[in-house]
PDB file of C-alpha atoms in Angstrom:
ATOM      1  CA  GLN A 160     -60.844  -9.661  32.808  1.00 63.00           C
ATOM      2  CA  VAL A 161     -57.228  -9.170  31.169  1.00 65.00           C
ATOM      3  CA  GLN A 162     -57.221  -5.565  29.170  1.00 87.00           C
ATOM      4  CA  LEU A 163     -54.936  -5.290  26.592  1.00 95.00           C
ATOM      5  CA  THR A 164     -52.506  -2.419  26.458  1.00 96.00           C
ATOM      6  CA  GLU A 165     -51.647  -0.127  23.251  1.00 96.00           C
ATOM      7  CA  SER A 166     -48.676   2.240  22.751  1.00 95.00           C
ATOM      8  CA  GLY A 167     -47.346   4.297  19.714  1.00 96.00           C
ATOM      9  CA  GLY A 168     -50.200   6.919  19.252  1.00 94.00           C
ATOM     10  CA  GLY A 169     -49.434  10.735  18.719  1.00 96.00           C
ATOM     11  CA  SER A 170     -49.721  13.570  16.546  1.00 96.00           C
ATOM     12  CA  MET A 171     -48.677  13.657  12.873  1.00 93.00           C
ATOM     13  CA  GLN A 172     -48.877  15.731  10.025  1.00 96.00           C
ATOM     14  CA  ALA A 173     -50.519  14.717   7.044  1.00 97.00           C
ATOM     15  CA  GLY A 174     -48.413  12.016   5.011  1.00 97.00           C
ATOM     16  CA  GLY A 175     -46.624  11.088   7.895  1.00 96.00           C
ATOM     17  CA  SER A 176     -46.233   7.272   9.567  1.00 97.00           C
ATOM     18  CA  LEU A 177     -46.910   6.212  13.167  1.00 97.00           C
ATOM     19  CA  ARG A 178     -46.522   2.479  14.227  1.00 97.00           C
ATOM     20  CA  LEU A 179     -48.752   1.092  17.007  1.00 98.00           C
ATOM     21  CA  SER A 180     -48.155  -1.730  18.919  1.00 98.00           C
ATOM     22  CA  CYS A 181     -50.619  -3.859  21.533  1.00 98.00           C
ATOM     23  CA  GLY A 182     -49.445  -6.255  24.079  1.00 96.00           C
ATOM     24  CA  GLY A 183     -51.257  -8.474  26.772  1.00 93.00           C
ATOM     25  CA  PHE A 184     -52.785 -11.210  24.875  1.00 93.00           C
ATOM     26  CA  PRO A 185     -54.247 -13.940  26.839  1.00 89.00           C
ATOM     27  CA  ASP A 186     -54.037 -17.505  25.856  1.00 86.00           C
ATOM     28  CA  ASN A 187     -56.259 -19.076  22.998  1.00 91.00           C
ATOM     29  CA  VAL A 188     -56.451 -15.818  21.248  1.00 92.00           C
ATOM     30  CA  TYR A 189     -56.479 -16.686  17.720  1.00 94.00           C
ATOM     31  CA  CYS A 190     -58.046 -13.480  16.127  1.00 96.00           C
ATOM     32  CA  ARG A 191     -56.377  -9.913  16.917  1.00 97.00           C
ATOM     33  CA  ALA A 192     -57.532  -6.527  15.399  1.00 98.00           C
ATOM     34  CA  TRP A 193     -57.467  -2.998  15.393  1.00 98.00           C
ATOM     35  CA  PHE A 194     -60.255  -0.600  15.728  1.00 98.00           C
ATOM     36  CA  ARG A 195     -60.574   3.149  15.652  1.00 98.00           C
ATOM     37  CA  GLN A 196     -63.416   5.711  17.039  1.00 98.00           C
ATOM     38  CA  ALA A 197     -63.375   9.104  15.829  1.00 98.00           C
ATOM     39  CA  ALA A 198     -65.144  11.928  17.729  1.00 97.00           C
ATOM     40  CA  GLY A 199     -68.686  11.427  17.699  1.00 97.00           C
ATOM     41  CA  LYS A 200     -68.633   8.235  15.367  1.00 97.00           C
ATOM     42  CA  GLU A 201     -69.130   4.677  15.636  1.00 97.00           C
ATOM     43  CA  ARG A 202     -65.966   2.560  16.597  1.00 97.00           C
ATOM     44  CA  GLU A 203     -65.076   1.020  13.021  1.00 95.00           C
ATOM     45  CA  GLY A 204     -63.084  -2.154  12.244  1.00 97.00           C
ATOM     46  CA  VAL A 205     -59.494  -1.095  10.610  1.00 97.00           C
ATOM     47  CA  ALA A 206     -57.836  -4.499  10.264  1.00 97.00           C
ATOM     48  CA  ALA A 207     -57.517  -7.755  11.570  1.00 97.00           C
ATOM     49  CA  LEU A 208     -55.051 -10.836  11.645  1.00 96.00           C
ATOM     50  CA  ASP A 209     -55.266 -14.453  12.771  1.00 93.00           C
ATOM     51  CA  ASP A 210     -53.288 -17.667  13.368  1.00 91.00           C
ATOM     52  CA  TYR A 211     -53.875 -18.824   9.947  1.00 90.00           C
ATOM     53  CA  GLY A 212     -51.781 -15.585   8.971  1.00 90.00           C
ATOM     54  CA  SER A 213     -55.108 -14.281   7.111  1.00 94.00           C
ATOM     55  CA  THR A 214     -55.677 -10.526   7.294  1.00 96.00           C
ATOM     56  CA  TYR A 215     -58.371  -8.350   6.660  1.00 96.00           C
ATOM     57  CA  TYR A 216     -58.506  -4.545   6.182  1.00 97.00           C
ATOM     58  CA  SER A 217     -61.268  -1.657   6.009  1.00 96.00           C
ATOM     59  CA  ASP A 218     -61.329  -0.057   2.459  1.00 96.00           C
ATOM     60  CA  SER A 219     -60.581   3.516   3.912  1.00 94.00           C
ATOM     61  CA  ILE A 220     -56.985   2.450   4.860  1.00 96.00           C
ATOM     62  CA  LYS A 221     -56.389  -0.203   2.418  1.00 93.00           C
ATOM     63  CA  GLY A 222     -52.767   0.174   0.719  1.00 95.00           C
ATOM     64  CA  ARG A 223     -51.527   2.604   3.595  1.00 97.00           C
ATOM     65  CA  PHE A 224     -52.052   0.524   6.895  1.00 98.00           C
ATOM     66  CA  GLU A 225     -50.392  -2.918   7.377  1.00 98.00           C
ATOM     67  CA  ILE A 226     -51.093  -5.150  10.459  1.00 98.00           C
ATOM     68  CA  SER A 227     -48.540  -7.780  11.783  1.00 97.00           C
ATOM     69  CA  ARG A 228     -47.741  -9.722  14.723  1.00 95.00           C
ATOM     70  CA  ASP A 229     -44.278 -10.074  16.621  1.00 92.00           C
ATOM     71  CA  ASN A 230     -44.590 -13.899  17.824  1.00 88.00           C
ATOM     72  CA  GLU A 231     -41.523 -13.350  20.260  1.00 91.00           C
ATOM     73  CA  LYS A 232     -42.996 -10.496  22.136  1.00 91.00           C
ATOM     74  CA  ASN A 233     -46.795 -11.347  21.777  1.00 91.00           C
ATOM     75  CA  THR A 234     -47.492  -7.949  20.314  1.00 95.00           C
ATOM     76  CA  LEU A 235     -50.102  -6.665  17.605  1.00 97.00           C
ATOM     77  CA  ASP A 236     -48.682  -3.879  15.480  1.00 97.00           C
ATOM     78  CA  LEU A 237     -50.334  -1.450  13.071  1.00 98.00           C
ATOM     79  CA  GLN A 238     -47.801   0.268  10.539  1.00 98.00           C
ATOM     80  CA  MET A 239     -49.695   3.272   9.512  1.00 98.00           C
ATOM     81  CA  ASN A 240     -48.381   5.245   6.319  1.00 98.00           C
ATOM     82  CA  ASN A 241     -49.615   8.334   4.384  1.00 97.00           C
ATOM     83  CA  LEU A 242     -51.675   9.633   7.237  1.00 98.00           C
ATOM     84  CA  GLN A 243     -54.639  11.677   6.659  1.00 97.00           C
ATOM     85  CA  PRO A 244     -56.714  14.197   8.959  1.00 97.00           C
ATOM     86  CA  GLU A 245     -59.653  11.645   8.390  1.00 97.00           C
ATOM     87  CA  ASP A 246     -57.246   8.841  10.409  1.00 98.00           C
ATOM     88  CA  THR A 247     -57.638  11.185  13.465  1.00 98.00           C
ATOM     89  CA  ALA A 248     -59.326   8.562  16.177  1.00 98.00           C
ATOM     90  CA  ILE A 249     -58.573   6.809  19.357  1.00 98.00           C
ATOM     91  CA  TYR A 250     -57.312   3.448  18.019  1.00 98.00           C
ATOM     92  CA  TYR A 251     -57.978   0.472  20.007  1.00 98.00           C
ATOM     93  CA  CYS A 252     -56.841  -3.373  19.785  1.00 97.00           C
ATOM     94  CA  ALA A 253     -58.832  -6.287  20.304  1.00 97.00           C
ATOM     95  CA  ALA A 254     -58.790 -10.088  20.387  1.00 96.00           C
ATOM     96  CA  VAL A 255     -61.210 -12.667  20.570  1.00 94.00           C
ATOM     97  CA  VAL A 256     -60.565 -15.822  22.404  1.00 91.00           C
ATOM     98  CA  ASP A 257     -61.175 -19.312  20.681  1.00 91.00           C
ATOM     99  CA  SER A 258     -62.206 -17.799  17.322  1.00 91.00           C
ATOM    100  CA  PHE A 259     -60.668 -16.989  14.092  1.00 92.00           C
ATOM    101  CA  CYS A 260     -61.067 -13.933  12.002  1.00 93.00           C
ATOM    102  CA  PHE A 261     -63.659 -13.942   9.219  1.00 92.00           C
ATOM    103  CA  GLU A 262     -64.395 -11.753   6.374  1.00 90.00           C
ATOM    104  CA  ASP A 263     -67.988 -10.960   7.868  1.00 92.00           C
ATOM    105  CA  THR A 264     -67.122 -10.356  11.518  1.00 92.00           C
ATOM    106  CA  PHE A 265     -63.390  -8.740  11.456  1.00 92.00           C
ATOM    107  CA  TYR A 266     -65.105  -5.242  11.722  1.00 93.00           C
ATOM    108  CA  ARG A 267     -67.801  -5.941  14.226  1.00 94.00           C
ATOM    109  CA  PRO A 268     -66.953  -4.566  17.773  1.00 95.00           C
ATOM    110  CA  GLU A 269     -69.369  -7.267  19.584  1.00 95.00           C
ATOM    111  CA  TYR A 270     -67.317 -10.299  18.040  1.00 95.00           C
ATOM    112  CA  PHE A 271     -64.406  -9.403  20.388  1.00 95.00           C
ATOM    113  CA  THR A 272     -63.882 -10.189  23.858  1.00 93.00           C
ATOM    114  CA  HIS A 273     -61.057  -8.133  25.039  1.00 95.00           C
ATOM    115  CA  TRP A 274     -59.956  -4.550  24.449  1.00 96.00           C
ATOM    116  CA  GLY A 275     -57.296  -2.298  25.299  1.00 96.00           C
ATOM    117  CA  GLN A 276     -57.874   1.415  26.667  1.00 95.00           C
ATOM    118  CA  GLY A 277     -57.110   3.257  23.371  1.00 96.00           C
ATOM    119  CA  THR A 278     -54.326   5.384  22.074  1.00 97.00           C
ATOM    120  CA  GLN A 279     -55.008   8.762  20.445  1.00 98.00           C
ATOM    121  CA  VAL A 280     -53.740   9.382  16.902  1.00 98.00           C
ATOM    122  CA  THR A 281     -53.996  12.962  15.656  1.00 98.00           C
ATOM    123  CA  VAL A 282     -53.273  13.740  11.850  1.00 98.00           C
ATOM    124  CA  SER A 283     -53.305  17.584  11.032  1.00 97.00           C
ATOM    125  CA  LEU A 284     -52.534  19.237   7.613  1.00 94.00           C
TER     126      LEU A 284
END
């Protein structure tokens, strides 16, 4: 199974910005997403983008993060601004083939069929 590849994680002080990128998407992918998992917590849907151009964001990051797609590079990006310590987590990109994103599914890990290995984001005060 094709595995996605994330890049761009790192350490940052609160208030700073990072940009994550993900590549390696297979064909017939119409919904792409970012998840994160903090230590001891469940995996959380952060943002999603489909081929209709619809975007979905979790309330915890709305207004600070922006999901986008580079069609030329076939990558999915996540611009993270005003990072806070509670954003510390491993960030994963995900994709589902032959299906679009929906309001009631974009945050559910079980909806997605392809995953990256994750990239660590650490935010300190």
